[in-house]
XYZ file of C-alpha atoms in Angstrom:
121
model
C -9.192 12.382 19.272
C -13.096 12.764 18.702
C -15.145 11.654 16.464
C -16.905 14.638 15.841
C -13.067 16.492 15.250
C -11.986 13.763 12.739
C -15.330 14.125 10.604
C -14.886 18.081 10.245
C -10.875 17.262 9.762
C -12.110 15.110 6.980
C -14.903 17.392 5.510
C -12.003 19.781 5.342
C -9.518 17.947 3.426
C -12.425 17.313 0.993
C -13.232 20.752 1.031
C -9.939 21.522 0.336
C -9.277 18.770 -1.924
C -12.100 19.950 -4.356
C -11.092 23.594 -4.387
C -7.526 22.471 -5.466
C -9.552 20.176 -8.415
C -11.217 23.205 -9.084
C -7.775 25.123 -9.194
C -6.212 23.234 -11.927
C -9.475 21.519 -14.021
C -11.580 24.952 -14.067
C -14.468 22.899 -14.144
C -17.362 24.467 -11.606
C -18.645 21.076 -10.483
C -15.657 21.148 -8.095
C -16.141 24.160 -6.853
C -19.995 23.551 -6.408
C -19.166 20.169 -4.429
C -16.551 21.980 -2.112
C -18.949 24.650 -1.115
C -21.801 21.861 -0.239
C -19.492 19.962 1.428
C -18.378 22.748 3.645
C -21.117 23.856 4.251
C -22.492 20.598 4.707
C -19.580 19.752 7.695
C -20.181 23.365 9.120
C -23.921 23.206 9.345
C -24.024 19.693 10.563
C -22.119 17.810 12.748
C -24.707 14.359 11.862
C -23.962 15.208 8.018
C -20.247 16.219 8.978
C -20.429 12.474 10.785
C -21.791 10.766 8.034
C -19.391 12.339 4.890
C -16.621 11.208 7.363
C -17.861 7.072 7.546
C -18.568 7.461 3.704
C -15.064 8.593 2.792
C -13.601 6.261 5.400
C -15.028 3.501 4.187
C -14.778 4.675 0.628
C -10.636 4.562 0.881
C -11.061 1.639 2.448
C -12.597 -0.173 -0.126
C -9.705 1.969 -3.179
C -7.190 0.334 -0.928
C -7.905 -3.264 -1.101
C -9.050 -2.869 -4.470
C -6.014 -1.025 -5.738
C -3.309 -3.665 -3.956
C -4.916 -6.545 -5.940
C -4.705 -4.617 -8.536
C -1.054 -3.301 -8.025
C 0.261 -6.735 -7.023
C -1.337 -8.856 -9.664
C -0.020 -6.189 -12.190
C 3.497 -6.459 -10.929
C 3.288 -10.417 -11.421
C 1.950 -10.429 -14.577
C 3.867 -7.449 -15.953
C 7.128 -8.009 -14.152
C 7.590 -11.756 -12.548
C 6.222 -13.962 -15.287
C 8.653 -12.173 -18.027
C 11.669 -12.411 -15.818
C 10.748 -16.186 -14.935
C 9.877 -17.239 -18.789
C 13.544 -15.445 -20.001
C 15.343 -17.111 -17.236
C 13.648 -20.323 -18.363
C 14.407 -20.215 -21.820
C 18.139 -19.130 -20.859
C 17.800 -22.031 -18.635
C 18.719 -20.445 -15.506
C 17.653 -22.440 -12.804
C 20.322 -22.000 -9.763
C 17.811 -22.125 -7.132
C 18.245 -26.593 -7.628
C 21.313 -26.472 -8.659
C 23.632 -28.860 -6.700
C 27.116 -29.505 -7.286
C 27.916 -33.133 -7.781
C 28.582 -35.554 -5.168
C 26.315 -33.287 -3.027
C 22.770 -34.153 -1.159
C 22.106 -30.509 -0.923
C 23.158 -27.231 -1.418
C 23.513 -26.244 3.036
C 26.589 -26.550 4.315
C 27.206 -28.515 7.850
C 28.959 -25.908 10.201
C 29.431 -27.772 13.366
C 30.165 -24.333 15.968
C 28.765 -24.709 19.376
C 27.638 -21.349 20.618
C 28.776 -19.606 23.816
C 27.221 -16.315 25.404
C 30.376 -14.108 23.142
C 28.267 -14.935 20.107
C 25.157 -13.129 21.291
C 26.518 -10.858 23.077
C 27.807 -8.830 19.839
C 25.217 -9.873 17.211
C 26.473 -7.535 14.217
């Protein structure tokens, strides 16, 4: 695919984007912006070029901003309050080990022949 047919594919879904904006808000801005925008990708292919490295690089920057965002959220938020209850209910079977044990594995002495691989699930 072209460059030049990706940066009017994305002036359009801006285009587009704004009218729907404009749809639901009512506010003219949006309906301003979609018409210079058009416009902007018909007119020009250099402009339609340039509105297509801006945006690209524009949801590349939401992206890495919004998974730090999301993931240090979901620790802080969900993680740390499941990991201070289970500590106060003192939880902890991740080192438990049973008496009389080293460890929690188990020794399974099996020596493998081609059947086992051949039928993996």
């Amino acid at each position: 695919m072209s460059v030049q047919y990706k940066s009017k594919e994305t002036v359009l879904v801006i285009t587009v984007g704004f009218l729907a904006l404009y749809m639901i808000f009512k506010v003219r801005v949006f309906l301003s912006l979609a018409l210079i925008i058009g416009l902007a990708g018909i007119l020009s292919s250099w402009l339609s070029e340039k509105i297509h490295f801006f945006w690209t690089r524009l949801s590349l920057l939401l992206g890495t901003v919004s998974n730090g965002i999301l993931l240090t959220l979901v620790f802080f938020l969900v993680l740390t309050p499941v990991g201070l209850f289970r500590r106060l209910l003192k939880k902890n079977n991740m080192t438990r080990i049973a008496r009389g044990q080293q460890s929690n594995f188990t020794d399974r002495d099996h020596s493998f022949t081609k059947q086992d691989l051949e039928k993996t699930w």
